[in-house]
Amino acid sequence: MTDQVRVRYAPSPTGNLHIGNARTALFNYLFAKHFDGKFIIRTEDTDEKRNVAGGEESQLKYLKWLGIEWDEGADIGGDYGPYRQMERLDIYDKYVDELLEKGLAYKCYMTEEELDQEREEQRAKGQVPKYSGAHSNLTAEDIARYEQEGRKPSIRMRVPANQDYTFNDIVRGNIKFESSDFGDWVIVKKSGTPTYNFAVAIDDHLMRISHILRGEEHISNTPKQMMVYDAFGWETPKFGHMTLILNEERKKLSKRDEHILQFIEQYHNLGYLPEALFNFITLLGWSPVGEEEIFNKEKLIEIFDPERLSTSAAIFDQHKLKWMNNEYIKATEIEKVIELAMPHLIEAGRLPEDMDASTREWAENVITLYREQLRYGAEIVELTELFFKESIDYDESAMEVLQQEQVPEVLQVFADKLIHLDDFTKDSIKAEIKATQKETGHRGKKLFMPIRVATTGQSHGPELPMAIELLGKDIIISRLDKVLKKLEA
């Protein structure tokens, strides 16, 4: 073991980066940086049937997008590589041979059918299914016979009898398992590929990993990994198991749950800011001192305290994420907000890909108008709908506003003033609204609400004079005329 903090995130290249996995990576990253340690990425690709093309690249791409950097990994190298498990098979073979020589592991020739039958018989007796050890003491003759039959062996760890496995979990305190809870477990599959628990323990030791932070689903794996450490006389790392992430109905976040977007790529594609997502994910199972919730990456590294990892499940609050992202959008430079939102207007067919300078300037002004309201980039399509409609269908609430007795007078006076307005800018429009107030004597909601509803079709929205300017004189005059004719009818 080393005095330096060394932690790892070990993704399997089986798909895109999930929120839960991103949190694991993020907590390990913050832990390493807070304690001036090293953060390592190790790809666990031994489950070849589940690996997908591009899975590793996708994981690394979106970790980088979130702002997570690593000190060692398959893409950048390091002193403890290779950093992909399938490139380390010869390393595992050496340790398998050592266990076999010491009698701490053995070859098991049982077929899948025989193992299934054994488990069924145990269930029938009301027992918890586990390997019986039927092949734990085969004779040379037994082995020769099975080999003659063409059976391929797996290799099993010989679980010590009457031994406790206790560890002081960083999050949960003391956790204890008894060796009798486990049957002799497979460390090398019939294919010759090492199993997860065996390879992980070997890798963590050889890569000098000091602390292992991971999800609570790995708690039951810990004693198996401790058996490997004990078998070689190695020092065990410190473990910390983070609580589950639950949805808003307090059910375990499942990849099949379609109510919550669960992959980082989806948030990237919707136009979320990586800094906001970094901040939000950090608060899923960890809490800072005090009430403040908005922190940049540098501050989170400074204040990250593993003692404040929660023992209660984290709730994925979608409304809080949107609120937080909006706070970041309001605080970021407007050029970045435009860059975030513009592609969504193009994708929706609202704007051409190849815009001339005047159209781009207009589009940038429209986006700027909604900066305070925008919660994520793709939302700009819905928010700006009124700028891309030729006509408005006034709903019931809009008609309630337009049917107030002062409305015809307000709209007629305002329309007459706009017709003669050559400088159609927000400042001059604002002046004409004030002039309408002076001429009609109507003020406040009786003045502004009819103008807003008639020109935009909405009772709430962005700064009204700027919205009117961006809609343009011809559209505004046309909409006012149509409403006035509708009210006269």
Short mmCIF file of C-alpha atoms in Angstrom, two decimals:
data_model
loop_
_atom_site.label_atom_id
_atom_site.label_comp_id
_atom_site.label_asym_id
_atom_site.label_seq_id
_atom_site.Cartn_x
_atom_site.Cartn_y
_atom_site.Cartn_z
CA MET A 1 0.00 0.00 0.00
CA THR A 2 1.07 3.59 -0.48
CA ASP A 3 0.80 6.65 1.77
CA GLN A 4 -0.51 8.61 -1.22
CA VAL A 5 -4.25 8.53 -1.87
CA ARG A 6 -4.86 6.55 -5.05
CA VAL A 7 -8.43 5.89 -6.15
CA ARG A 8 -9.97 4.48 -9.29
CA TYR A 9 -13.11 4.51 -11.37
CA ALA A 10 -13.44 1.23 -13.24
CA PRO A 11 -16.09 1.41 -15.98
CA SER A 12 -17.23 -1.55 -18.03
CA PRO A 13 -17.53 -0.66 -21.74
CA THR A 14 -21.10 -1.98 -21.87
CA GLY A 15 -22.87 1.25 -22.80
CA ASN A 16 -23.12 4.98 -22.17
CA LEU A 17 -22.16 6.80 -18.98
CA HIS A 18 -25.00 6.42 -16.45
CA ILE A 19 -25.77 8.96 -13.73
CA GLY A 20 -24.88 6.42 -11.03
CA ASN A 21 -21.53 5.62 -12.63
CA ALA A 22 -20.83 9.30 -13.19
CA ARG A 23 -21.40 9.89 -9.46
CA THR A 24 -18.94 7.11 -8.59
CA ALA A 25 -16.34 8.66 -10.88
CA LEU A 26 -17.05 12.13 -9.52
CA PHE A 27 -16.74 11.18 -5.84
CA ASN A 28 -13.47 9.35 -6.53
CA TYR A 29 -12.18 12.36 -8.46
CA LEU A 30 -13.10 14.81 -5.67
CA PHE A 31 -11.63 12.47 -3.04
CA ALA A 32 -8.33 12.22 -4.94
CA LYS A 33 -8.02 15.93 -5.64
CA HIS A 34 -9.02 16.96 -2.10
CA PHE A 35 -6.27 14.79 -0.62
CA ASP A 36 -3.73 15.68 -3.34
CA GLY A 37 -3.84 12.10 -4.61
CA LYS A 38 -4.17 10.32 -7.95
CA PHE A 39 -7.33 9.39 -9.84
CA ILE A 40 -7.08 6.37 -12.14
CA ILE A 41 -9.40 5.09 -14.87
CA ARG A 42 -9.26 1.32 -15.34
CA THR A 43 -11.44 -0.37 -17.97
CA GLU A 44 -13.01 -3.61 -16.76
CA ASP A 45 -13.74 -5.32 -20.06
CA THR A 46 -13.65 -9.02 -19.14
CA ASP A 47 -17.39 -9.48 -19.72
CA GLU A 48 -16.89 -9.60 -23.48
CA LYS A 49 -20.47 -10.65 -24.25
CA ARG A 50 -21.82 -7.37 -22.83
CA ASN A 51 -19.15 -5.04 -24.21
CA VAL A 52 -20.34 -2.69 -26.95
CA ALA A 53 -18.33 -1.05 -29.69
CA GLY A 54 -17.38 2.48 -28.66
CA GLY A 55 -18.43 1.89 -25.06
CA GLU A 56 -15.08 2.87 -23.56
CA GLU A 57 -14.73 5.95 -25.78
CA SER A 58 -18.24 7.09 -24.87
CA GLN A 59 -17.58 6.75 -21.15
CA LEU A 60 -14.33 8.72 -21.35
CA LYS A 61 -15.82 11.39 -23.62
CA TYR A 62 -18.61 12.27 -21.21
CA LEU A 63 -16.40 12.10 -18.13
CA LYS A 64 -14.20 14.71 -19.81
CA TRP A 65 -17.29 16.73 -20.75
CA LEU A 66 -18.32 16.79 -17.09
CA GLY A 67 -14.92 18.21 -16.20
CA ILE A 68 -13.42 15.04 -14.69
CA GLU A 69 -9.74 14.51 -15.49
CA TRP A 70 -7.61 11.50 -14.60
CA ASP A 71 -3.94 10.93 -13.90
CA GLU A 72 -3.60 7.42 -15.35
CA GLY A 73 -5.64 5.37 -17.80
CA ALA A 74 -5.66 3.41 -21.03
CA ASP A 75 -5.77 6.60 -23.10
CA ILE A 76 -2.88 8.40 -21.35
CA GLY A 77 -0.84 5.57 -19.85
CA GLY A 78 0.84 5.50 -16.44
CA ASP A 79 3.27 3.48 -14.32
CA TYR A 80 0.83 0.70 -13.41
CA GLY A 81 -0.63 -0.35 -16.77
CA PRO A 82 -2.00 -1.90 -18.81
CA TYR A 83 -5.26 -0.20 -17.78
CA ARG A 84 -7.60 -2.57 -19.62
CA GLN A 85 -8.22 -5.90 -17.93
CA MET A 86 -8.19 -7.93 -21.15
CA GLU A 87 -4.62 -6.69 -21.65
CA ARG A 88 -3.68 -8.01 -18.19
CA LEU A 89 -4.60 -11.70 -18.60
CA ASP A 90 -1.00 -12.90 -18.28
CA ILE A 91 -0.76 -11.01 -14.98
CA TYR A 92 -3.82 -12.80 -13.58
CA ASP A 93 -2.52 -16.19 -14.76
CA LYS A 94 0.56 -15.80 -12.57
CA TYR A 95 -1.54 -15.29 -9.44
CA VAL A 96 -3.97 -18.09 -10.35
CA ASP A 97 -1.04 -20.49 -10.60
CA GLU A 98 0.21 -19.39 -7.21
CA LEU A 99 -3.16 -20.05 -5.57
CA LEU A 100 -3.40 -23.47 -7.22
CA GLU A 101 0.09 -24.38 -6.02
CA LYS A 102 -0.76 -23.36 -2.45
CA GLY A 103 -4.03 -25.30 -2.53
CA LEU A 104 -5.97 -22.06 -1.97
CA ALA A 105 -7.79 -22.58 -5.27
CA TYR A 106 -8.76 -25.65 -7.27
CA LYS A 107 -10.20 -26.74 -10.60
CA CYS A 108 -13.92 -27.51 -10.71
CA TYR A 109 -15.23 -29.63 -13.59
CA MET A 110 -18.95 -29.45 -12.76
CA THR A 111 -21.15 -28.63 -15.73
CA GLU A 112 -23.76 -25.88 -15.74
CA GLU A 113 -26.45 -28.57 -15.66
CA GLU A 114 -24.92 -30.18 -12.58
CA LEU A 115 -24.60 -26.83 -10.84
CA ASP A 116 -28.23 -25.96 -11.67
CA GLN A 117 -29.39 -29.30 -10.27
CA GLU A 118 -27.39 -28.74 -7.09
CA ARG A 119 -28.99 -25.32 -6.58
CA GLU A 120 -32.48 -26.68 -7.18
CA GLU A 121 -31.96 -29.41 -4.58
CA GLN A 122 -30.76 -26.82 -2.06
CA ARG A 123 -33.79 -24.63 -2.68
CA ALA A 124 -36.07 -27.66 -2.26
CA LYS A 125 -34.57 -28.15 1.20
CA GLY A 126 -35.10 -24.49 2.07
CA GLN A 127 -31.40 -23.71 1.86
CA VAL A 128 -29.75 -20.65 0.35
CA PRO A 129 -28.14 -21.89 -2.88
CA LYS A 130 -24.33 -21.92 -2.84
CA TYR A 131 -21.66 -24.14 -4.27
CA SER A 132 -21.32 -27.32 -2.20
CA GLY A 133 -17.64 -27.87 -2.78
CA ALA A 134 -18.31 -31.13 -4.62
CA HIS A 135 -15.09 -30.85 -6.64
CA SER A 136 -12.95 -29.29 -3.91
CA ASN A 137 -10.87 -32.42 -3.31
CA LEU A 138 -10.69 -34.29 -6.59
CA THR A 139 -8.16 -37.08 -7.00
CA ALA A 140 -5.75 -37.24 -9.90
CA GLU A 141 -7.93 -40.02 -11.31
CA ASP A 142 -11.05 -37.83 -11.08
CA ILE A 143 -9.31 -35.03 -12.89
CA ALA A 144 -8.01 -37.36 -15.60
CA ARG A 145 -11.51 -38.76 -16.14
CA TYR A 146 -13.10 -35.34 -16.48
CA GLU A 147 -10.35 -34.21 -18.82
CA GLN A 148 -10.91 -37.36 -20.89
CA GLU A 149 -14.60 -36.41 -21.15
CA GLY A 150 -13.54 -33.07 -22.62
CA ARG A 151 -14.81 -31.03 -19.68
CA LYS A 152 -13.28 -27.58 -19.26
CA PRO A 153 -12.72 -26.55 -15.65
CA SER A 154 -13.44 -23.31 -13.90
CA ILE A 155 -11.14 -22.38 -11.03
CA ARG A 156 -12.63 -21.75 -7.60
CA MET A 157 -11.31 -19.95 -4.55
CA ARG A 158 -11.23 -22.19 -1.49
CA VAL A 159 -13.20 -20.18 1.08
CA PRO A 160 -11.64 -20.44 4.56
CA ALA A 161 -13.83 -22.04 7.22
CA ASN A 162 -15.06 -20.15 10.27
CA GLN A 163 -13.57 -16.80 9.36
CA ASP A 164 -15.05 -13.33 9.79
CA TYR A 165 -14.54 -10.59 7.22
CA THR A 166 -14.99 -7.22 8.88
CA PHE A 167 -14.21 -3.82 7.43
CA ASN A 168 -14.79 -0.26 8.60
CA ASP A 169 -16.72 1.26 5.72
CA ILE A 170 -16.07 4.98 5.14
CA VAL A 171 -19.80 5.59 4.74
CA ARG A 172 -21.50 2.89 6.84
CA GLY A 173 -19.09 2.02 9.65
CA ASN A 174 -18.34 -1.58 10.59
CA ILE A 175 -19.67 -4.28 8.27
CA LYS A 176 -19.21 -7.97 8.96
CA PHE A 177 -19.54 -11.12 6.87
CA GLU A 178 -18.90 -14.74 7.79
CA SER A 179 -17.10 -17.11 5.46
CA SER A 180 -19.94 -19.60 5.89
CA ASP A 181 -22.12 -17.17 3.88
CA PHE A 182 -20.15 -18.10 0.76
CA GLY A 183 -19.50 -21.21 -1.22
CA ASP A 184 -16.19 -21.63 -2.99
CA TRP A 185 -16.51 -19.06 -5.74
CA VAL A 186 -15.22 -18.94 -9.29
CA ILE A 187 -12.10 -16.87 -9.89
CA VAL A 188 -11.52 -18.05 -13.48
CA LYS A 189 -14.35 -18.97 -15.84
CA LYS A 190 -14.30 -22.03 -18.10
CA SER A 191 -13.31 -19.69 -20.93
CA GLY A 192 -10.10 -18.86 -19.07
CA THR A 193 -11.20 -15.27 -18.31
CA PRO A 194 -10.88 -14.13 -14.68
CA THR A 195 -14.05 -13.12 -12.85
CA TYR A 196 -14.75 -9.62 -11.66
CA ASN A 197 -13.95 -10.10 -7.96
CA PHE A 198 -10.64 -11.81 -8.61
CA ALA A 199 -9.35 -9.45 -11.31
CA VAL A 200 -10.43 -6.37 -9.36
CA ALA A 201 -8.55 -7.42 -6.24
CA ILE A 202 -5.38 -8.17 -8.20
CA ASP A 203 -5.59 -4.88 -10.09
CA ASP A 204 -6.32 -2.77 -7.02
CA HIS A 205 -3.29 -4.20 -5.23
CA LEU A 206 -0.89 -3.89 -8.16
CA MET A 207 -2.11 -0.37 -8.95
CA ARG A 208 -1.58 0.57 -5.28
CA ILE A 209 -5.20 1.66 -4.80
CA SER A 210 -5.59 3.05 -1.28
CA HIS A 211 -9.34 3.71 -1.15
CA ILE A 212 -12.25 2.16 -3.05
CA LEU A 213 -15.40 4.29 -3.30
CA ARG A 214 -18.28 2.61 -5.10
CA GLY A 215 -22.02 1.93 -4.99
CA GLU A 216 -23.65 -0.10 -2.21
CA GLU A 217 -24.43 -2.94 -4.62
CA HIS A 218 -20.75 -3.88 -4.27
CA ILE A 219 -20.88 -4.44 -0.50
CA SER A 220 -21.41 -8.19 -0.95
CA ASN A 221 -18.38 -8.32 -3.27
CA THR A 222 -16.06 -6.91 -0.63
CA PRO A 223 -15.48 -10.11 1.43
CA LYS A 224 -14.60 -12.06 -1.72
CA GLN A 225 -12.02 -9.44 -2.61
CA MET A 226 -10.72 -9.51 0.96
CA MET A 227 -10.22 -13.29 0.59
CA VAL A 228 -7.91 -12.63 -2.36
CA TYR A 229 -5.96 -10.04 -0.37
CA ASP A 230 -5.63 -12.44 2.54
CA ALA A 231 -4.53 -15.31 0.30
CA PHE A 232 -1.53 -13.30 -0.90
CA GLY A 233 -0.83 -11.58 2.42
CA TRP A 234 -1.65 -8.13 1.03
CA GLU A 235 -2.93 -5.09 2.90
CA THR A 236 -6.62 -4.40 2.20
CA PRO A 237 -7.63 -0.96 0.87
CA LYS A 238 -10.20 1.15 2.70
CA PHE A 239 -13.73 0.74 1.35
CA GLY A 240 -16.63 3.17 1.11
CA HIS A 241 -20.01 2.22 -0.31
CA MET A 242 -22.31 5.01 -1.44
CA THR A 243 -26.06 4.77 -1.05
CA LEU A 244 -28.53 4.18 -3.85
CA ILE A 245 -29.94 6.93 -6.04
CA LEU A 246 -33.74 6.88 -5.95
CA ASN A 247 -36.27 8.52 -8.25
CA GLU A 248 -38.80 11.04 -6.98
CA GLU A 249 -41.14 8.18 -6.00
CA ARG A 250 -38.31 6.84 -3.83
CA LYS A 251 -37.76 3.77 -5.96
CA LYS A 252 -34.34 2.58 -7.04
CA LEU A 253 -33.16 4.38 -10.16
CA SER A 254 -33.53 1.78 -12.86
CA LYS A 255 -32.17 2.05 -16.39
CA ARG A 256 -35.65 1.06 -17.53
CA ASP A 257 -37.23 4.04 -15.73
CA GLU A 258 -38.24 6.36 -18.56
CA HIS A 259 -39.39 9.19 -16.28
CA ILE A 260 -35.80 10.27 -15.63
CA LEU A 261 -33.09 10.77 -18.21
CA GLN A 262 -30.27 8.65 -16.86
CA PHE A 263 -27.34 8.99 -19.21
CA ILE A 264 -24.92 11.92 -19.26
CA GLU A 265 -25.05 12.01 -23.07
CA GLN A 266 -28.78 12.83 -22.89
CA TYR A 267 -28.11 15.89 -20.73
CA HIS A 268 -25.33 16.97 -23.06
CA ASN A 269 -27.65 16.65 -26.05
CA LEU A 270 -30.44 18.60 -24.31
CA GLY A 271 -28.15 21.54 -23.65
CA TYR A 272 -27.31 21.24 -19.98
CA LEU A 273 -24.12 22.90 -18.78
CA PRO A 274 -21.50 20.39 -17.59
CA GLU A 275 -20.63 22.61 -14.61
CA ALA A 276 -24.25 22.44 -13.40
CA LEU A 277 -24.40 18.67 -13.80
CA PHE A 278 -21.07 18.32 -11.96
CA ASN A 279 -22.49 20.37 -9.09
CA PHE A 280 -25.84 18.54 -9.05
CA ILE A 281 -24.39 15.02 -9.11
CA THR A 282 -22.00 15.88 -6.27
CA LEU A 283 -25.02 16.58 -4.07
CA LEU A 284 -26.50 13.11 -4.76
CA GLY A 285 -25.34 11.44 -1.58
CA TRP A 286 -22.98 14.10 -0.23
CA SER A 287 -23.76 17.36 1.52
CA PRO A 288 -21.65 20.43 2.28
CA VAL A 289 -21.71 22.36 5.53
CA GLY A 290 -24.37 25.09 5.49
CA GLU A 291 -27.24 25.87 3.12
CA GLU A 292 -25.31 26.88 0.00
CA GLU A 293 -25.75 24.51 -2.96
CA ILE A 294 -24.04 26.25 -5.88
CA PHE A 295 -20.31 25.50 -6.04
CA ASN A 296 -17.76 25.48 -8.84
CA LYS A 297 -15.42 22.52 -9.28
CA GLU A 298 -12.49 24.13 -7.46
CA LYS A 299 -14.63 24.88 -4.42
CA LEU A 300 -16.07 21.36 -4.36
CA ILE A 301 -12.54 19.92 -4.40
CA GLU A 302 -11.62 22.21 -1.50
CA ILE A 303 -14.64 21.38 0.70
CA PHE A 304 -15.16 17.70 -0.19
CA ASP A 305 -15.23 15.72 3.05
CA PRO A 306 -15.85 11.95 2.87
CA GLU A 307 -17.24 12.14 6.40
CA ARG A 308 -20.23 13.93 4.89
CA LEU A 309 -21.14 11.13 2.48
CA SER A 310 -24.76 10.34 3.26
CA THR A 311 -26.00 7.12 4.83
CA SER A 312 -29.46 7.80 3.36
CA ALA A 313 -30.44 7.21 -0.25
CA ALA A 314 -30.10 10.16 -2.62
CA ILE A 315 -33.22 11.47 -4.38
CA PHE A 316 -32.83 12.45 -8.02
CA ASP A 317 -34.86 15.67 -8.10
CA GLN A 318 -35.36 16.68 -11.74
CA HIS A 319 -36.84 20.07 -10.76
CA LYS A 320 -33.78 20.87 -8.68
CA LEU A 321 -31.49 19.96 -11.59
CA LYS A 322 -33.41 22.30 -13.91
CA TRP A 323 -33.32 25.06 -11.28
CA MET A 324 -29.58 24.60 -10.80
CA ASN A 325 -28.87 24.57 -14.51
CA ASN A 326 -30.90 27.77 -14.87
CA GLU A 327 -28.77 29.38 -12.14
CA TYR A 328 -25.66 28.46 -14.11
CA ILE A 329 -27.17 29.71 -17.38
CA LYS A 330 -27.99 33.07 -15.77
CA ALA A 331 -24.42 33.35 -14.47
CA THR A 332 -22.56 32.29 -17.62
CA GLU A 333 -21.55 34.55 -20.49
CA ILE A 334 -24.27 35.16 -23.06
CA GLU A 335 -22.13 33.78 -25.92
CA LYS A 336 -22.11 30.37 -24.20
CA VAL A 337 -25.89 30.49 -23.70
CA ILE A 338 -26.38 31.24 -27.38
CA GLU A 339 -24.04 28.38 -28.30
CA LEU A 340 -26.08 26.10 -26.04
CA ALA A 341 -29.49 27.06 -27.45
CA MET A 342 -28.97 27.89 -31.13
CA PRO A 343 -28.49 24.29 -32.38
CA HIS A 344 -31.89 23.34 -30.98
CA LEU A 345 -33.67 26.05 -32.94
CA ILE A 346 -31.85 24.87 -36.08
CA GLU A 347 -32.66 21.22 -35.38
CA ALA A 348 -36.34 22.10 -34.86
CA GLY A 349 -36.41 23.77 -38.29
CA ARG A 350 -36.99 27.22 -36.79
CA LEU A 351 -33.76 28.58 -38.24
CA PRO A 352 -31.65 27.67 -41.28
CA GLU A 353 -28.22 26.14 -40.71
CA ASP A 354 -26.64 28.70 -43.01
CA MET A 355 -27.92 32.00 -41.59
CA ASP A 356 -27.06 35.43 -42.93
CA ALA A 357 -25.67 37.98 -40.49
CA SER A 358 -28.99 39.77 -39.84
CA THR A 359 -30.88 36.51 -39.17
CA ARG A 360 -28.16 35.33 -36.78
CA GLU A 361 -28.21 38.64 -34.92
CA TRP A 362 -32.01 38.41 -34.62
CA ALA A 363 -31.82 34.81 -33.37
CA GLU A 364 -29.15 35.73 -30.82
CA ASN A 365 -31.37 38.53 -29.52
CA VAL A 366 -34.34 36.14 -29.23
CA ILE A 367 -32.23 33.68 -27.20
CA THR A 368 -30.89 36.50 -25.01
CA LEU A 369 -34.47 37.54 -24.29
CA TYR A 370 -35.10 34.17 -22.60
CA ARG A 371 -31.81 33.79 -20.76
CA GLU A 372 -33.41 34.34 -17.34
CA GLN A 373 -36.06 31.68 -17.97
CA LEU A 374 -34.02 29.08 -19.86
CA ARG A 375 -33.42 25.90 -17.84
CA TYR A 376 -31.62 23.93 -20.59
CA GLY A 377 -30.75 24.54 -24.22
CA ALA A 378 -33.51 22.51 -25.89
CA GLU A 379 -36.16 24.40 -23.92
CA ILE A 380 -35.54 27.41 -26.15
CA VAL A 381 -37.71 25.80 -28.86
CA GLU A 382 -40.81 25.83 -26.67
CA LEU A 383 -40.05 29.20 -25.05
CA THR A 384 -39.64 31.04 -28.35
CA GLU A 385 -42.59 29.49 -30.15
CA LEU A 386 -44.40 32.82 -30.43
CA PHE A 387 -41.61 34.21 -32.67
CA PHE A 388 -42.15 31.51 -35.26
CA LYS A 389 -45.97 31.54 -35.49
CA GLU A 390 -47.74 33.32 -38.28
CA SER A 391 -50.96 33.59 -36.28
CA ILE A 392 -52.02 33.15 -32.68
CA ASP A 393 -54.82 31.02 -31.30
CA TYR A 394 -55.93 32.88 -28.19
CA ASP A 395 -56.86 30.44 -25.43
CA GLU A 396 -59.56 30.91 -22.81
CA SER A 397 -57.37 32.78 -20.32
CA ALA A 398 -56.10 35.08 -23.10
CA MET A 399 -59.66 35.86 -24.19
CA GLU A 400 -60.60 36.73 -20.60
CA VAL A 401 -57.95 39.44 -20.69
CA LEU A 402 -58.93 40.69 -24.15
CA GLN A 403 -62.64 40.94 -23.28
CA GLN A 404 -62.11 43.54 -20.56
CA GLU A 405 -63.90 46.79 -21.40
CA GLN A 406 -60.82 49.03 -21.70
CA VAL A 407 -59.01 46.69 -24.13
CA PRO A 408 -60.32 48.04 -27.51
CA GLU A 409 -59.31 51.57 -26.56
CA VAL A 410 -55.83 50.53 -25.31
CA LEU A 411 -55.07 48.39 -28.36
CA GLN A 412 -56.39 50.95 -30.88
CA VAL A 413 -54.37 53.82 -29.42
CA PHE A 414 -51.24 51.63 -29.19
CA ALA A 415 -51.68 50.39 -32.78
CA ASP A 416 -52.11 53.94 -34.10
CA LYS A 417 -48.90 55.01 -32.39
CA LEU A 418 -46.90 52.04 -33.73
CA ILE A 419 -48.10 52.61 -37.32
CA HIS A 420 -46.38 56.00 -37.32
CA LEU A 421 -43.25 54.72 -35.59
CA ASP A 422 -40.23 54.69 -37.89
CA ASP A 423 -37.66 53.73 -35.24
CA PHE A 424 -39.09 50.34 -34.24
CA THR A 425 -36.78 49.63 -31.27
CA LYS A 426 -37.49 48.54 -27.73
CA ASP A 427 -36.80 52.03 -26.36
CA SER A 428 -39.18 53.75 -28.74
CA ILE A 429 -41.80 51.00 -28.22
CA LYS A 430 -41.49 51.47 -24.47
CA ALA A 431 -42.07 55.20 -24.98
CA GLU A 432 -45.21 54.51 -27.02
CA ILE A 433 -46.58 52.22 -24.29
CA LYS A 434 -46.14 55.10 -21.84
CA ALA A 435 -47.80 57.47 -24.33
CA THR A 436 -50.73 55.02 -24.60
CA GLN A 437 -51.00 55.06 -20.83
CA LYS A 438 -51.06 58.84 -20.79
CA GLU A 439 -53.66 59.10 -23.55
CA THR A 440 -56.05 56.38 -22.27
CA GLY A 441 -55.52 56.80 -18.53
CA HIS A 442 -55.13 53.04 -18.14
CA ARG A 443 -52.06 51.76 -16.32
CA GLY A 444 -50.59 48.62 -14.76
CA LYS A 445 -52.22 45.31 -15.66
CA LYS A 446 -55.07 47.07 -17.50
CA LEU A 447 -52.49 48.50 -19.88
CA PHE A 448 -49.69 45.97 -20.13
CA MET A 449 -51.67 42.72 -20.03
CA PRO A 450 -53.86 43.42 -23.11
CA ILE A 451 -50.81 44.56 -25.10
CA ARG A 452 -48.81 41.47 -24.10
CA VAL A 453 -51.65 39.04 -24.81
CA ALA A 454 -52.62 40.64 -28.13
CA THR A 455 -49.04 40.77 -29.47
CA THR A 456 -47.62 37.51 -28.07
CA GLY A 457 -50.63 35.37 -27.14
CA GLN A 458 -49.14 34.95 -23.65
CA SER A 459 -50.02 36.47 -20.31
CA HIS A 460 -46.47 36.02 -19.03
CA GLY A 461 -43.21 36.29 -20.88
CA PRO A 462 -39.96 38.13 -21.42
CA GLU A 463 -39.38 41.88 -21.54
CA LEU A 464 -42.35 43.14 -23.58
CA PRO A 465 -40.82 46.05 -25.59
CA MET A 466 -37.90 43.84 -26.71
CA ALA A 467 -40.26 40.99 -27.63
CA ILE A 468 -42.34 43.41 -29.74
CA GLU A 469 -39.21 44.73 -31.47
CA LEU A 470 -38.05 41.21 -32.34
CA LEU A 471 -41.46 40.17 -33.65
CA GLY A 472 -41.29 43.12 -36.04
CA LYS A 473 -43.59 45.98 -36.93
CA ASP A 474 -45.58 44.22 -39.65
CA ILE A 475 -46.43 41.19 -37.50
CA ILE A 476 -47.33 43.31 -34.48
CA ILE A 477 -49.62 45.65 -36.45
CA SER A 478 -51.26 42.62 -38.12
CA ARG A 479 -51.89 40.92 -34.77
CA LEU A 480 -53.32 44.09 -33.22
CA ASP A 481 -55.65 44.59 -36.20
CA LYS A 482 -56.90 40.98 -36.03
CA VAL A 483 -57.63 41.23 -32.31
CA LEU A 484 -59.46 44.56 -32.75
CA LYS A 485 -61.61 43.10 -35.58
CA LYS A 486 -62.33 40.03 -33.42
CA LEU A 487 -63.44 42.25 -30.54
CA GLU A 488 -65.70 44.32 -32.82
CA ALA A 489 -67.41 41.23 -34.26
#
